Amino acid sequence: MHTLSSLKVFTEFSTCRRRYVPCKLRNGVANTSKSWSCIGGIGRTGKIVASTSDRNGGVEENQSPKSFLSRSQTYALLKQQLEVAAKSEDYKEAARIRDSLKLFEEEEPVLRLRRLIKQAIAEERFEDAARYRDELKEIAPHSLLKCSSDATTLGIRVQVRSVYIEGRSQPSKGQYFFAYRIRITNNSDRPVQLLRRHWIITDANGKTENVWGIGVIGEQPVILPKTGFEYSSACPLTTPSGRMEGDFEMKHIDRVGSQTFNVAIAPFSLAILGDDSNTF
């Protein structure tokens, strides 16, 4: 995994009992003309990517974080091939991939459970919501963490939002690229300066890396009271999901000899599937 200090900075970024299996790969990506088949006709190299649903709308217990990782990789491959087909103006192929993605999104257990949780809460079926949440935690622990976070320390508020960058990722090579945008708002009555950053980056396999650096994007910004500072950066992973958290070391600059203090960056997810979080 590359350290964040070596990355270029971004200035902006947007953002039944059926089972389906991906078949053979073509040029490193899923062959979508035959990329899904019913469980009774699995291809020679097929791999299950979606589970069956039970009578109550939940997901069968044979799912695991490992299978979720495999499904996420398949999803990334399909999205990559859709982009390639569209750019090459192979619209017939692009339409097939689009339909495969829609089917995947309908049947993907994580997305299905998220929908069920949201619906259960709206209907005040909180027992069901708790059950779906527990199932989601079992098959995809990272998915319970949102792709955004918000924390305040000593009046310094740090908001983060992450997004998957398809154009910079190569799923067939195990390379997944995520961008994130950070807004730091000084809601205190004293000016502060950001001196250092510390990130804790964890991939879907549980591998953790600590990254330290001076300032952010080559700056050590001074943030006056009631003002803010925003920047964008990125993080590559070798898995299609993970998480980040950390802190900024800051100091008040209105008094000589002020001690430094740490401002928390609350945990947030790096995920291909994303979530329903709004940008800040």
Coordinates of C-alpha atoms in Angstrom, one line a residue:
M1 CA 0.0 0.0 0.0
H2 CA 1.3 3.5 -0.9
T3 CA 1.5 6.1 1.8
L4 CA -0.7 9.1 1.5
S5 CA 2.2 11.5 1.5
S6 CA 3.1 10.2 -2.0
L7 CA -0.3 10.9 -3.6
K8 CA -1.3 13.7 -5.8
V9 CA -4.0 15.9 -4.4
F10 CA -7.5 16.2 -6.0
T11 CA -9.2 19.5 -6.0
E12 CA -12.7 18.2 -6.6
F13 CA -14.6 15.0 -6.9
S14 CA -18.4 14.1 -7.3
T15 CA -19.6 11.4 -6.7
C16 CA -37.2 -15.8 -5.5
R17 CA -34.4 -18.2 -4.8
R18 CA -32.1 -16.8 -7.4
R19 CA -28.3 -16.6 -7.3
Y20 CA -26.1 -15.2 -9.8
V21 CA -22.5 -16.0 -10.7
P22 CA -19.8 -14.3 -12.7
C23 CA -18.4 -16.4 -15.5
K24 CA -15.0 -16.3 -17.3
L25 CA -13.0 -13.1 -17.4
R26 CA -12.1 -11.4 -20.7
N27 CA -9.0 -9.2 -20.7
G28 CA -9.1 -9.2 -16.9
V29 CA -12.8 -8.2 -16.5
A30 CA -16.1 -10.0 -16.4
N31 CA -17.5 -11.2 -19.7
T32 CA -20.9 -9.6 -19.2
S33 CA -22.5 -11.2 -22.2
K34 CA -22.5 -14.3 -20.0
S35 CA -21.6 -12.8 -16.7
W36 CA -24.7 -14.0 -14.8
S37 CA -26.3 -17.4 -14.9
C38 CA -28.8 -19.2 -12.7
I39 CA -27.4 -21.4 -9.9
G40 CA -28.4 -24.5 -11.8
G41 CA -26.0 -23.6 -14.7
I42 CA -22.8 -22.3 -13.1
G43 CA -20.0 -21.7 -15.5
R44 CA -16.8 -23.7 -15.1
T45 CA -15.1 -20.9 -13.3
G46 CA -18.2 -19.5 -11.7
K47 CA -18.3 -18.1 -8.2
I48 CA -21.4 -17.2 -6.2
V49 CA -21.8 -13.5 -5.7
A50 CA -25.2 -13.1 -4.2
S51 CA -27.1 -15.0 -1.5
T52 CA -30.6 -16.2 -1.4
S53 CA -33.1 -14.3 0.7
D54 CA -35.3 -15.9 3.4
R55 CA -39.0 -15.5 3.8
N56 CA -38.6 -12.4 6.1
G57 CA -36.3 -10.6 3.6
G58 CA -33.1 -11.4 5.4
V59 CA -30.0 -13.1 4.1
E60 CA -29.0 -16.7 4.5
E61 CA -26.3 -17.5 7.0
N62 CA -23.8 -18.9 4.5
Q63 CA -22.5 -15.4 3.7
S64 CA -19.2 -14.2 5.2
P65 CA -16.8 -11.2 5.0
K66 CA -14.7 -13.2 2.6
S67 CA -17.6 -13.8 0.2
F68 CA -18.5 -10.1 0.5
L69 CA -15.0 -9.2 -0.6
S70 CA -15.3 -11.4 -3.6
R71 CA -18.7 -9.9 -4.6
S72 CA -17.2 -6.4 -4.2
Q73 CA -14.4 -7.3 -6.5
T74 CA -16.9 -8.6 -9.1
Y75 CA -18.9 -5.4 -8.8
A76 CA -15.8 -3.3 -9.4
L77 CA -14.9 -5.4 -12.5
L78 CA -18.4 -4.9 -14.0
K79 CA -18.3 -1.1 -13.4
Q80 CA -14.8 -1.0 -15.0
Q81 CA -16.0 -2.8 -18.0
L82 CA -19.1 -0.6 -18.3
E83 CA -16.8 2.4 -18.5
V84 CA -14.6 0.7 -21.1
A85 CA -17.6 -0.2 -23.3
A86 CA -19.1 3.3 -23.1
K87 CA -15.8 4.9 -24.0
S88 CA -15.4 2.6 -27.0
E89 CA -19.0 3.3 -28.1
D90 CA -19.9 -0.4 -27.8
Y91 CA -23.3 0.5 -26.6
K92 CA -24.8 -2.9 -27.0
E93 CA -22.2 -4.3 -24.7
A94 CA -22.6 -1.4 -22.4
A95 CA -26.4 -2.1 -22.2
R96 CA -25.7 -5.7 -21.2
I97 CA -23.3 -4.6 -18.5
R98 CA -25.7 -2.0 -17.2
D99 CA -28.5 -4.6 -16.9
S100 CA -26.0 -7.0 -15.1
L101 CA -25.1 -4.2 -12.7
K102 CA -28.8 -3.4 -11.9
L103 CA -29.4 -7.1 -11.3
F104 CA -26.4 -7.3 -9.1
E105 CA -27.5 -4.3 -7.0
E106 CA -31.0 -5.8 -6.6
E107 CA -29.6 -9.1 -5.3
E108 CA -26.4 -8.0 -3.5
P109 CA -26.9 -8.9 0.2
V110 CA -25.3 -5.8 1.6
L111 CA -27.4 -3.4 -0.5
R112 CA -30.5 -5.5 0.2
L113 CA -30.0 -5.4 3.9
R114 CA -29.4 -1.7 3.8
R115 CA -32.8 -1.3 2.1
L116 CA -34.5 -3.6 4.6
I117 CA -33.0 -1.6 7.5
K118 CA -34.2 1.7 6.1
Q119 CA -37.6 0.3 5.4
A120 CA -37.9 -1.3 8.9
I121 CA -37.0 1.9 10.6
A122 CA -39.4 3.9 8.5
E123 CA -42.2 1.5 9.5
E124 CA -41.0 1.5 13.2
R125 CA -40.2 -2.3 13.0
F126 CA -37.2 -1.8 15.2
E127 CA -36.8 -5.5 16.1
D128 CA -36.5 -6.3 12.4
A129 CA -34.1 -3.4 11.9
A130 CA -31.9 -4.8 14.6
R131 CA -31.9 -8.3 13.1
Y132 CA -31.0 -6.9 9.7
R133 CA -28.2 -4.8 11.2
D134 CA -26.8 -7.9 13.0
E135 CA -26.8 -9.8 9.7
L136 CA -25.1 -7.0 7.9
K137 CA -22.4 -6.8 10.6
E138 CA -21.8 -10.5 10.2
I139 CA -21.3 -10.6 6.4
A140 CA -19.7 -7.2 5.9
P141 CA -18.5 -5.4 9.1
H142 CA -17.1 -2.4 7.2
S143 CA -20.5 -1.7 5.6
L144 CA -21.9 -0.5 8.9
L145 CA -19.4 2.4 8.8
K146 CA -20.6 5.3 6.7
C147 CA -18.4 6.8 4.0
S148 CA -18.5 10.1 6.0
S149 CA -17.7 11.2 9.5
D150 CA -18.1 14.2 11.7
A151 CA -16.2 15.0 14.9
T152 CA -15.5 18.0 17.0
T153 CA -12.5 18.5 19.4
L154 CA -12.1 21.7 21.4
G155 CA -14.3 23.6 19.0
I156 CA -12.5 22.3 15.9
R157 CA -14.9 20.4 13.7
V158 CA -13.6 17.8 11.1
Q159 CA -16.0 16.5 8.4
V160 CA -14.9 13.8 5.9
R161 CA -16.6 12.2 2.9
S162 CA -15.0 9.5 0.7
V163 CA -15.8 8.2 -2.7
Y164 CA -14.6 5.4 -5.0
I165 CA -12.7 6.6 -8.1
E166 CA -13.4 4.1 -10.9
G167 CA -11.2 5.8 -13.4
R168 CA -8.1 5.4 -11.3
S169 CA -8.8 1.8 -10.1
Q170 CA -7.8 -1.5 -11.7
P171 CA -9.9 -4.2 -10.0
S172 CA -8.3 -6.9 -12.2
K173 CA -5.0 -6.0 -10.6
G174 CA -6.3 -5.6 -7.1
Q175 CA -5.9 -1.8 -7.2
Y176 CA -8.8 0.3 -5.7
F177 CA -8.5 4.1 -5.6
F178 CA -10.5 6.2 -3.1
A179 CA -10.7 10.0 -2.8
Y180 CA -11.8 11.8 0.2
R181 CA -12.6 15.5 1.0
I182 CA -12.0 17.1 4.4
R183 CA -13.5 20.2 5.8
I184 CA -12.0 21.7 9.0
T185 CA -14.1 24.4 10.7
N186 CA -12.8 26.4 13.6
N187 CA -15.8 27.0 15.8
S188 CA -13.7 28.2 18.7
D189 CA -12.7 31.8 19.6
R190 CA -9.0 31.2 19.0
P191 CA -6.9 30.9 15.8
V192 CA -5.2 27.5 15.3
Q193 CA -2.6 26.1 13.0
L194 CA -2.6 22.5 11.6
L195 CA 0.9 21.1 12.1
R196 CA 0.8 17.4 11.4
R197 CA -1.5 14.6 10.3
H198 CA -1.8 11.0 11.4
W199 CA -3.8 8.4 9.5
I200 CA -4.7 4.8 10.5
I201 CA -5.7 2.9 7.3
T202 CA -7.2 -0.6 7.5
D203 CA -8.1 -2.7 4.5
A204 CA -10.8 -5.4 4.2
N205 CA -8.3 -8.1 5.3
G206 CA -7.5 -6.3 8.6
K207 CA -4.1 -5.0 7.5
T208 CA -3.4 -1.7 9.2
E209 CA -0.9 1.0 8.2
N210 CA -0.1 4.2 10.2
V211 CA 0.9 7.2 8.2
W212 CA 2.3 10.4 9.6
G213 CA 3.1 13.6 7.8
I214 CA 3.7 17.4 8.1
G215 CA 0.6 19.4 7.5
V216 CA -1.8 18.6 4.7
I217 CA -1.3 18.9 0.9
G218 CA 2.0 20.7 1.5
E219 CA 0.5 23.3 3.8
Q220 CA 0.3 24.0 7.5
P221 CA -2.8 26.2 7.3
V222 CA -3.8 28.8 9.9
I223 CA -7.5 28.6 10.5
L224 CA -9.0 31.7 12.1
P225 CA -12.1 31.6 14.4
K226 CA -15.4 31.0 12.5
T227 CA -13.6 30.1 9.3
G228 CA -12.6 26.9 7.7
F229 CA -10.2 25.0 5.5
E230 CA -11.0 22.3 2.9
Y231 CA -8.8 20.0 0.9
S232 CA -9.0 16.7 -1.0
S233 CA -6.6 13.8 -1.2
A234 CA -6.8 10.1 -2.0
C235 CA -5.9 6.6 -0.7
P236 CA -5.2 3.5 -2.7
L237 CA -6.1 0.0 -1.3
T238 CA -5.5 -3.5 -2.5
T239 CA -9.0 -4.5 -1.4
P240 CA -12.4 -3.1 -2.5
S241 CA -13.2 -1.7 1.0
G242 CA -11.5 -0.5 4.1
R243 CA -11.6 2.3 6.6
M244 CA -9.6 5.4 7.7
E245 CA -9.4 7.4 10.9
G246 CA -6.8 9.5 12.6
D247 CA -6.1 13.0 14.0
F248 CA -4.6 16.4 13.3
E249 CA -2.0 17.9 15.6
M250 CA -2.8 21.6 16.1
K251 CA -1.8 24.5 18.3
H252 CA -3.3 27.8 19.2
I253 CA -1.2 30.6 17.8
D254 CA -2.5 33.6 19.7
R255 CA -0.3 32.8 22.7
V256 CA 3.4 32.1 22.7
G257 CA 4.3 28.7 24.1
S258 CA 0.8 27.2 23.6
Q259 CA 0.9 23.4 23.8
T260 CA -0.2 21.3 20.8
F261 CA -3.4 19.2 20.9
N262 CA -4.9 16.5 18.8
V263 CA -8.1 16.9 16.8
A264 CA -9.9 13.6 16.1
I265 CA -10.8 12.5 12.6
A266 CA -13.6 10.0 13.2
P267 CA -13.6 6.7 11.4
F268 CA -15.1 6.5 7.9
S269 CA -15.4 3.8 5.3
L270 CA -13.7 3.4 1.9
A271 CA -16.2 1.3 -0.1
I272 CA -17.1 0.6 -3.7
L273 CA -20.7 0.2 -2.8
G274 CA -20.8 3.5 -1.0
D275 CA -23.8 4.5 1.2
D276 CA -26.6 7.0 1.4
S277 CA -24.5 9.7 3.2
N278 CA -25.0 13.2 1.9
T279 CA -21.9 15.3 1.1
F280 CA -21.2 18.1 3.5

